PDB file of C-alpha atoms and ligand atoms in Angstrom:
ATOM      1  CA  MET A  12      -0.012   0.059   0.071  1.00 96.00           C
ATOM      2  CA  ILE A  13       0.996   3.624  -0.643  1.00 98.00           C
ATOM      3  CA  LEU A  14       0.093   6.411   1.680  1.00 98.00           C
ATOM      4  CA  HIS A  15      -0.024   9.829  -0.075  1.00 98.00           C
ATOM      5  CA  ASP A  16       0.710  12.175   2.721  1.00 98.00           C
ATOM      6  CA  PHE A  17       2.294  15.308   4.021  1.00 97.00           C
ATOM      7  CA  LEU A  18       4.238  14.632   7.154  1.00 95.00           C
ATOM      8  CA  PRO A  19       3.098  17.583   9.445  1.00 95.00           C
ATOM      9  CA  SER A  20      -0.388  16.576   8.734  1.00 96.00           C
ATOM     10  CA  GLY A  21      -2.542  15.302  11.561  1.00 98.00           C
ATOM     11  CA  ASN A  22      -4.843  13.613   9.169  1.00 98.00           C
ATOM     12  CA  GLY A  23      -2.122  11.640   7.536  1.00 98.00           C
ATOM     13  CA  TYR A  24      -0.429  10.863  10.926  1.00 98.00           C
ATOM     14  CA  LYS A  25      -3.780   9.201  11.918  1.00 98.00           C
ATOM     15  CA  ILE A  26      -3.220   6.742   9.218  1.00 98.00           C
ATOM     16  CA  ARG A  27       0.534   6.226  10.087  1.00 98.00           C
ATOM     17  CA  LEU A  28      -0.257   5.871  13.753  1.00 97.00           C
ATOM     18  CA  LEU A  29      -2.914   3.188  12.912  1.00 96.00           C
ATOM     19  CA  CYS A  30      -0.544   1.255  10.777  1.00 95.00           C
ATOM     20  CA  ALA A  31       2.173   1.341  13.470  1.00 95.00           C
ATOM     21  CA  CYS A  32      -0.451  -0.036  15.883  1.00 93.00           C
ATOM     22  CA  LEU A  33      -1.528  -2.753  13.525  1.00 92.00           C
ATOM     23  CA  GLY A  34       1.809  -3.510  12.420  1.00 92.00           C
ATOM     24  CA  LEU A  35       1.118  -2.659   8.756  1.00 93.00           C
ATOM     25  CA  ASN A  36       3.735  -1.663   6.149  1.00 94.00           C
ATOM     26  CA  VAL A  37       2.878   1.310   3.935  1.00 96.00           C
ATOM     27  CA  THR A  38       5.160   3.202   1.572  1.00 97.00           C
ATOM     28  CA  LEU A  39       5.017   6.951   2.016  1.00 98.00           C
ATOM     29  CA  LYS A  40       4.844   9.259  -0.992  1.00 98.00           C
ATOM     30  CA  GLU A  41       5.169  12.748   0.229  1.00 98.00           C
ATOM     31  CA  TYR A  42       3.480  16.029  -1.149  1.00 98.00           C
ATOM     32  CA  ASP A  43       4.050  19.643   0.008  1.00 96.00           C
ATOM     33  CA  ILE A  44       0.502  20.994   0.361  1.00 95.00           C
ATOM     34  CA  THR A  45       1.889  24.488   0.790  1.00 93.00           C
ATOM     35  CA  LYS A  46       3.085  24.289  -2.951  1.00 95.00           C
ATOM     36  CA  GLY A  47      -0.200  23.034  -4.275  1.00 96.00           C
ATOM     37  CA  GLU A  48       1.264  19.529  -4.897  1.00 98.00           C
ATOM     38  CA  THR A  49      -2.144  18.028  -4.266  1.00 98.00           C
ATOM     39  CA  HIS A  50      -3.659  19.899  -7.244  1.00 98.00           C
ATOM     40  CA  THR A  51      -1.813  18.427 -10.042  1.00 98.00           C
ATOM     41  CA  GLU A  52      -3.477  16.399 -12.680  1.00 98.00           C
ATOM     42  CA  SER A  53      -1.928  13.200 -11.459  1.00 97.00           C
ATOM     43  CA  PHE A  54      -2.898  13.764  -7.793  1.00 98.00           C
ATOM     44  CA  LEU A  55      -6.410  14.790  -8.734  1.00 98.00           C
ATOM     45  CA  ALA A  56      -6.658  11.378 -10.525  1.00 98.00           C
ATOM     46  CA  ILE A  57      -6.146   9.665  -7.144  1.00 98.00           C
ATOM     47  CA  ASN A  58      -8.327  12.167  -5.239  1.00 98.00           C
ATOM     48  CA  PRO A  59     -10.406  14.616  -7.007  1.00 98.00           C
ATOM     49  CA  ASN A  60     -10.768  16.637  -3.767  1.00 98.00           C
ATOM     50  CA  GLY A  61      -7.077  17.517  -3.913  1.00 98.00           C
ATOM     51  CA  LYS A  62      -6.243  16.526  -0.382  1.00 98.00           C
ATOM     52  CA  ILE A  63      -3.956  14.020   1.433  1.00 98.00           C
ATOM     53  CA  PRO A  64      -4.165  11.595   3.018  1.00 98.00           C
ATOM     54  CA  VAL A  65      -4.848   9.046   0.159  1.00 98.00           C
ATOM     55  CA  LEU A  66      -4.377   5.421   0.793  1.00 98.00           C
ATOM     56  CA  GLU A  67      -3.467   3.541  -2.571  1.00 98.00           C
ATOM     57  CA  LEU A  68      -4.334  -0.133  -2.076  1.00 97.00           C
ATOM     58  CA  ASP A  69      -2.245  -2.904  -3.622  1.00 95.00           C
ATOM     59  CA  ASN A  70      -4.958  -3.213  -6.370  1.00 96.00           C
ATOM     60  CA  GLY A  71      -4.635   0.419  -7.299  1.00 97.00           C
ATOM     61  CA  GLN A  72      -7.862   1.546  -5.710  1.00 98.00           C
ATOM     62  CA  CYS A  73      -7.421   4.802  -3.815  1.00 98.00           C
ATOM     63  CA  LEU A  74      -9.271   5.797  -0.534  1.00 98.00           C
ATOM     64  CA  SER A  75      -9.465   9.312   0.853  1.00 98.00           C
ATOM     65  CA  GLU A  76     -10.908  10.897   3.960  1.00 98.00           C
ATOM     66  CA  SER A  77      -8.790   9.990   6.970  1.00 98.00           C
ATOM     67  CA  ASN A  78     -11.463   8.657   9.142  1.00 98.00           C
ATOM     68  CA  ALA A  79     -12.799   6.434   6.273  1.00 98.00           C
ATOM     69  CA  ILE A  80      -9.277   5.084   5.826  1.00 98.00           C
ATOM     70  CA  LEU A  81      -9.067   4.349   9.660  1.00 97.00           C
ATOM     71  CA  LEU A  82     -12.187   2.339   9.429  1.00 96.00           C
ATOM     72  CA  TYR A  83     -11.174   0.372   6.374  1.00 95.00           C
ATOM     73  CA  LEU A  84      -7.864  -0.566   7.801  1.00 94.00           C
ATOM     74  CA  THR A  85      -9.218  -1.476  11.133  1.00 92.00           C
ATOM     75  CA  GLU A  86     -11.968  -3.593   9.652  1.00 89.00           C
ATOM     76  CA  GLN A  87      -9.655  -5.236   7.228  1.00 88.00           C
ATOM     77  CA  ASN A  88      -7.142  -6.111   9.977  1.00 84.00           C
ATOM     78  CA  HIS A  89      -8.922  -7.374  12.984  1.00 65.00           C
ATOM     79  CA  LEU A  90      -6.843  -7.520  15.996  1.00 55.00           C
ATOM     80  CA  THR A  91      -7.740  -8.385  19.519  1.00 47.00           C
ATOM     81  CA  GLN A  92      -4.960 -10.634  21.015  1.00 43.00           C
ATOM     82  CA  GLN A  93      -1.907  -8.347  20.725  1.00 49.00           C
ATOM     83  CA  HIS A  94      -3.489  -5.324  22.034  1.00 50.00           C
ATOM     84  CA  GLN A  95      -5.982  -6.820  24.340  1.00 42.00           C
ATOM     85  CA  SER A  96      -8.876  -4.863  23.064  1.00 54.00           C
ATOM     86  CA  ALA A  97     -10.619  -4.163  19.723  1.00 85.00           C
ATOM     87  CA  LEU A  98      -9.937  -0.742  18.141  1.00 94.00           C
ATOM     88  CA  LEU A  99     -13.481  -1.003  16.664  1.00 93.00           C
ATOM     89  CA  PRO A 100     -15.613  -2.852  19.349  1.00 91.00           C
ATOM     90  CA  ALA A 101     -18.090  -5.538  18.176  1.00 87.00           C
ATOM     91  CA  ASP A 102     -20.678  -4.188  20.588  1.00 90.00           C
ATOM     92  CA  PRO A 103     -23.067  -1.969  18.595  1.00 92.00           C
ATOM     93  CA  ILE A 104     -23.362   0.763  21.175  1.00 95.00           C
ATOM     94  CA  LEU A 105     -19.455   0.804  21.822  1.00 94.00           C
ATOM     95  CA  LYS A 106     -19.013   0.750  18.133  1.00 94.00           C
ATOM     96  CA  ALA A 107     -21.469   3.785  17.656  1.00 97.00           C
ATOM     97  CA  ARG A 108     -19.539   5.611  20.415  1.00 97.00           C
ATOM     98  CA  VAL A 109     -16.381   5.152  18.345  1.00 97.00           C
ATOM     99  CA  TYR A 110     -18.184   6.635  15.293  1.00 98.00           C
ATOM    100  CA  GLN A 111     -19.428   9.412  17.531  1.00 98.00           C
ATOM    101  CA  TRP A 112     -15.919  10.456  18.223  1.00 98.00           C
ATOM    102  CA  LEU A 113     -14.918  10.068  14.550  1.00 98.00           C
ATOM    103  CA  PHE A 114     -17.756  12.403  13.237  1.00 98.00           C
ATOM    104  CA  TRP A 115     -17.429  14.793  16.017  1.00 98.00           C
ATOM    105  CA  GLU A 116     -13.565  15.123  15.338  1.00 98.00           C
ATOM    106  CA  GLN A 117     -14.264  16.334  11.705  1.00 98.00           C
ATOM    107  CA  TYR A 118     -17.048  18.844  12.578  1.00 98.00           C
ATOM    108  CA  SER A 119     -16.042  20.180  16.118  1.00 98.00           C
ATOM    109  CA  HIS A 120     -12.266  19.523  16.607  1.00 98.00           C
ATOM    110  CA  GLU A 121     -10.399  19.484  13.317  1.00 97.00           C
ATOM    111  CA  PRO A 122     -11.735  22.851  11.878  1.00 97.00           C
ATOM    112  CA  ASN A 123     -11.174  24.528  15.212  1.00 98.00           C
ATOM    113  CA  ILE A 124      -7.762  23.039  16.313  1.00 98.00           C
ATOM    114  CA  ALA A 125      -5.972  21.773  13.132  1.00 97.00           C
ATOM    115  CA  SER A 126      -6.985  24.673  10.783  1.00 95.00           C
ATOM    116  CA  PRO A 127      -5.774  27.463  13.190  1.00 94.00           C
ATOM    117  CA  ARG A 128      -2.522  25.403  13.732  1.00 95.00           C
ATOM    118  CA  PHE A 129      -1.920  25.319  10.002  1.00 94.00           C
ATOM    119  CA  TRP A 130      -2.794  29.055   9.421  1.00 94.00           C
ATOM    120  CA  LEU A 131      -0.452  30.045  12.197  1.00 93.00           C
ATOM    121  CA  THR A 132       2.498  27.753  11.522  1.00 93.00           C
ATOM    122  CA  HIS A 133       2.526  27.737   7.683  1.00 88.00           C
ATOM    123  CA  ASN A 134       2.096  31.339   7.156  1.00 83.00           C
ATOM    124  CA  ALA A 135      -1.248  30.823   5.785  1.00 85.00           C
ATOM    125  CA  MET A 136      -3.047  33.621   7.488  1.00 91.00           C
ATOM    126  CA  THR A 137      -5.430  35.882   5.377  1.00 94.00           C
ATOM    127  CA  ASP A 138      -7.734  38.782   6.422  1.00 95.00           C
ATOM    128  CA  LEU A 139     -10.686  36.303   6.373  1.00 96.00           C
ATOM    129  CA  LYS A 140      -8.946  33.858   8.596  1.00 94.00           C
ATOM    130  CA  LYS A 141      -7.648  36.356  10.908  1.00 94.00           C
ATOM    131  CA  ARG A 142     -11.487  37.437  11.436  1.00 96.00           C
ATOM    132  CA  MET A 143     -12.393  33.714  11.863  1.00 96.00           C
ATOM    133  CA  LEU A 144      -9.629  32.893  14.384  1.00 96.00           C
ATOM    134  CA  PRO A 145     -11.062  34.030  17.552  1.00 96.00           C
ATOM    135  CA  ASP A 146     -14.375  32.137  17.079  1.00 97.00           C
ATOM    136  CA  ARG A 147     -12.377  29.051  15.960  1.00 97.00           C
ATOM    137  CA  ILE A 148     -10.207  29.255  19.035  1.00 97.00           C
ATOM    138  CA  GLN A 149     -13.200  29.631  21.267  1.00 97.00           C
ATOM    139  CA  GLN A 150     -14.882  26.425  19.727  1.00 98.00           C
ATOM    140  CA  GLY A 151     -11.486  24.686  20.046  1.00 98.00           C
ATOM    141  CA  HIS A 152     -11.451  25.265  23.832  1.00 98.00           C
ATOM    142  CA  VAL A 153     -15.065  23.897  23.919  1.00 98.00           C
ATOM    143  CA  ALA A 154     -13.769  20.659  22.076  1.00 98.00           C
ATOM    144  CA  LEU A 155     -10.784  20.269  24.310  1.00 98.00           C
ATOM    145  CA  LYS A 156     -12.943  20.760  27.530  1.00 98.00           C
ATOM    146  CA  LEU A 157     -15.293  18.031  26.194  1.00 98.00           C
ATOM    147  CA  MET A 158     -12.252  15.641  25.684  1.00 98.00           C
ATOM    148  CA  ASP A 159     -10.708  16.545  29.028  1.00 98.00           C
ATOM    149  CA  ASP A 160     -14.156  16.016  30.801  1.00 98.00           C
ATOM    150  CA  THR A 161     -14.447  12.617  29.212  1.00 98.00           C
ATOM    151  CA  LEU A 162     -10.914  11.724  30.005  1.00 98.00           C
ATOM    152  CA  ALA A 163     -11.480  12.481  33.634  1.00 98.00           C
ATOM    153  CA  GLN A 164     -14.146   9.569  33.651  1.00 98.00           C
ATOM    154  CA  HIS A 165     -12.193   6.877  31.901  1.00 97.00           C
ATOM    155  CA  THR A 166      -8.559   6.191  30.570  1.00 98.00           C
ATOM    156  CA  PHE A 167      -9.453   6.487  26.827  1.00 98.00           C
ATOM    157  CA  LEU A 168     -12.237   8.236  25.003  1.00 98.00           C
ATOM    158  CA  VAL A 169     -14.650   5.299  24.835  1.00 97.00           C
ATOM    159  CA  GLY A 170     -13.833   3.596  28.172  1.00 95.00           C
ATOM    160  CA  ASP A 171     -10.733   1.958  29.639  1.00 94.00           C
ATOM    161  CA  ALA A 172      -9.566   0.310  26.450  1.00 93.00           C
ATOM    162  CA  MET A 173      -7.861   2.319  23.559  1.00 95.00           C
ATOM    163  CA  THR A 174     -10.096   2.571  20.372  1.00 96.00           C
ATOM    164  CA  LEU A 175     -10.088   4.066  17.011  1.00 97.00           C
ATOM    165  CA  ALA A 176     -11.483   7.145  18.645  1.00 98.00           C
ATOM    166  CA  ASP A 177      -8.085   7.797  20.507  1.00 98.00           C
ATOM    167  CA  ILE A 178      -6.096   7.078  17.212  1.00 98.00           C
ATOM    168  CA  CYS A 179      -8.334   9.677  15.395  1.00 98.00           C
ATOM    169  CA  LEU A 180      -8.217  12.411  18.171  1.00 98.00           C
ATOM    170  CA  PHE A 181      -4.439  12.034  19.138  1.00 98.00           C
ATOM    171  CA  PRO A 182      -2.814  13.710  16.266  1.00 98.00           C
ATOM    172  CA  TYR A 183      -4.340  17.156  16.269  1.00 98.00           C
ATOM    173  CA  THR A 184      -4.837  17.199  20.020  1.00 98.00           C
ATOM    174  CA  HIS A 185      -1.177  16.520  20.833  1.00 98.00           C
ATOM    175  CA  VAL A 186       0.138  19.389  18.566  1.00 98.00           C
ATOM    176  CA  ALA A 187      -2.679  21.767  19.492  1.00 98.00           C
ATOM    177  CA  GLU A 188      -0.092  24.209  21.071  1.00 97.00           C
ATOM    178  CA  GLU A 189       1.723  24.551  17.814  1.00 96.00           C
ATOM    179  CA  GLY A 190       0.952  28.148  16.521  1.00 89.00           C
ATOM    180  CA  GLY A 191       0.290  29.296  20.143  1.00 93.00           C
ATOM    181  CA  ALA A 192      -3.565  29.259  20.081  1.00 94.00           C
ATOM    182  CA  TYR A 193      -4.033  26.575  22.917  1.00 97.00           C
ATOM    183  CA  GLN A 194      -2.135  25.709  26.143  1.00 97.00           C
ATOM    184  CA  LEU A 195      -2.593  21.957  27.103  1.00 98.00           C
ATOM    185  CA  SER A 196      -1.627  22.647  30.553  1.00 98.00           C
ATOM    186  CA  GLU A 197      -5.236  23.807  30.831  1.00 98.00           C
ATOM    187  CA  TYR A 198      -6.314  20.248  30.203  1.00 98.00           C
ATOM    188  CA  PRO A 199      -4.624  17.937  32.632  1.00 98.00           C
ATOM    189  CA  ASN A 200      -6.665  14.822  31.729  1.00 98.00           C
ATOM    190  CA  ILE A 201      -5.723  15.294  27.999  1.00 98.00           C
ATOM    191  CA  GLN A 202      -2.100  15.583  29.076  1.00 98.00           C
ATOM    192  CA  ARG A 203      -2.226  12.383  30.953  1.00 98.00           C
ATOM    193  CA  TRP A 204      -3.873  10.615  27.951  1.00 98.00           C
ATOM    194  CA  ILE A 205      -1.116  12.057  25.688  1.00 98.00           C
ATOM    195  CA  LYS A 206       1.654  10.655  27.837  1.00 98.00           C
ATOM    196  CA  GLN A 207      -0.263   7.371  28.006  1.00 98.00           C
ATOM    197  CA  ILE A 208      -0.453   6.936  24.235  1.00 98.00           C
ATOM    198  CA  GLU A 209       3.152   8.081  23.680  1.00 98.00           C
ATOM    199  CA  ALA A 210       4.387   5.454  26.076  1.00 98.00           C
ATOM    200  CA  LEU A 211       2.791   2.569  24.020  1.00 96.00           C
ATOM    201  CA  ASP A 212       5.376   0.273  22.513  1.00 96.00           C
ATOM    202  CA  TRP A 213       4.268   0.770  18.807  1.00 96.00           C
ATOM    203  CA  PHE A 214       3.993   4.534  19.084  1.00 97.00           C
ATOM    204  CA  ILE A 215       5.643   6.527  16.501  1.00 98.00           C
ATOM    205  CA  PRO A 216       5.830  10.410  16.346  1.00 97.00           C
ATOM    206  CA  ILE A 217       4.204  12.649  13.734  1.00 97.00           C
ATOM    207  CA  THR A 218       7.578  13.361  12.168  1.00 92.00           C
ATOM    208  CA  GLN A 219       7.987   9.746  11.266  1.00 89.00           C
ATOM    209  CA  GLY A 220       7.057   8.270   7.985  1.00 80.00           C
TER     210      GLY A 220
HETATM  211  N1  GSH B 926     -11.559  15.588   5.865  1.00 86.71           N
HETATM  212  C1  GSH B 926     -10.227  15.150   5.107  1.00 86.71           C
HETATM  213  C2  GSH B 926      -9.429  16.533   5.344  1.00 86.71           C
HETATM  214  C3  GSH B 926      -8.152  16.412   4.507  1.00 86.71           C
HETATM  215  C4  GSH B 926      -7.322  17.672   4.550  1.00 86.71           C
HETATM  216  O1  GSH B 926      -7.725  18.744   5.018  1.00 86.71           O
HETATM  217  N2  GSH B 926      -6.011  17.544   3.997  1.00 86.71           N
HETATM  218  C5  GSH B 926      -5.190  18.686   3.916  1.00 86.71           C
HETATM  219  C6  GSH B 926      -3.966  18.377   4.786  1.00 86.71           C
HETATM  220  S1  GSH B 926      -4.289  17.901   6.426  1.00 86.71           S
HETATM  221  C7  GSH B 926      -4.796  18.835   2.566  1.00 86.71           C
HETATM  222  O2  GSH B 926      -4.407  17.916   1.890  1.00 86.71           O
HETATM  223  N3  GSH B 926      -4.836  20.133   2.183  1.00 86.71           N
HETATM  224  C8  GSH B 926      -4.364  20.609   0.889  1.00 86.71           C
HETATM  225  C9  GSH B 926      -5.280  21.403   0.104  1.00 86.71           C
HETATM  226  O3  GSH B 926      -6.450  21.476   0.509  1.00 86.71           O
HETATM  227  O4  GSH B 926      -4.802  21.969  -0.908  1.00 86.71           O
HETATM  228  C10 GSH B 926      -9.542  14.120   5.946  1.00 86.71           C
HETATM  229  O5  GSH B 926      -9.986  13.768   7.079  1.00 86.71           O
HETATM  230  O6  GSH B 926      -8.799  13.288   5.293  1.00 86.71           O
END
């Protein structure tokens, strides 16, 4: 499999982190999104939406949308013994709770935490984005508080076992401070959760392909 990616991307890192967890090998093909490299004719042929990550399967089929890729890889590579828990629980309610976090991440977390980080760290600020920033940051704090309150109740987002919800939310949460919009010291339960994930034996950092 080939992962079309941009290393600083949290959306791409979700897939790299899951592959590390599942012990899957992927070949990384990097694009510089700041130079429009995902809008070339050849890239648009693999994702007409012009965005990484794209997972190219061995049969040449291409999947986009990070959380769809997470679900595909998890369902294709069931594991329970090695990690003592299923990343996507079989129980319908627990599985729905994982889905809740995945959909919530795209609507309430990523636009408020990942986008400001990108604008502030990649010199991508425009007048419109400057006007949007205070509201995004306020909503980002709401999202971080919701995660922190949840993590005060149990070890991981869906209970005391790690699931795909944690793999999905870890990438942009752990770098939320980049760009200066957020201070994770305000969220002690998130800090504890980050340390726990970083201590897992299969963990890889965002900088690793
Ligand atoms: N909802 C998509 C978002 C993907 C996305 O925003 N990718 C960004 C990098 S994190 C990108 O490729 N941007 C390049 C562009 O829009 O030109 C996902 O979860 O995969």
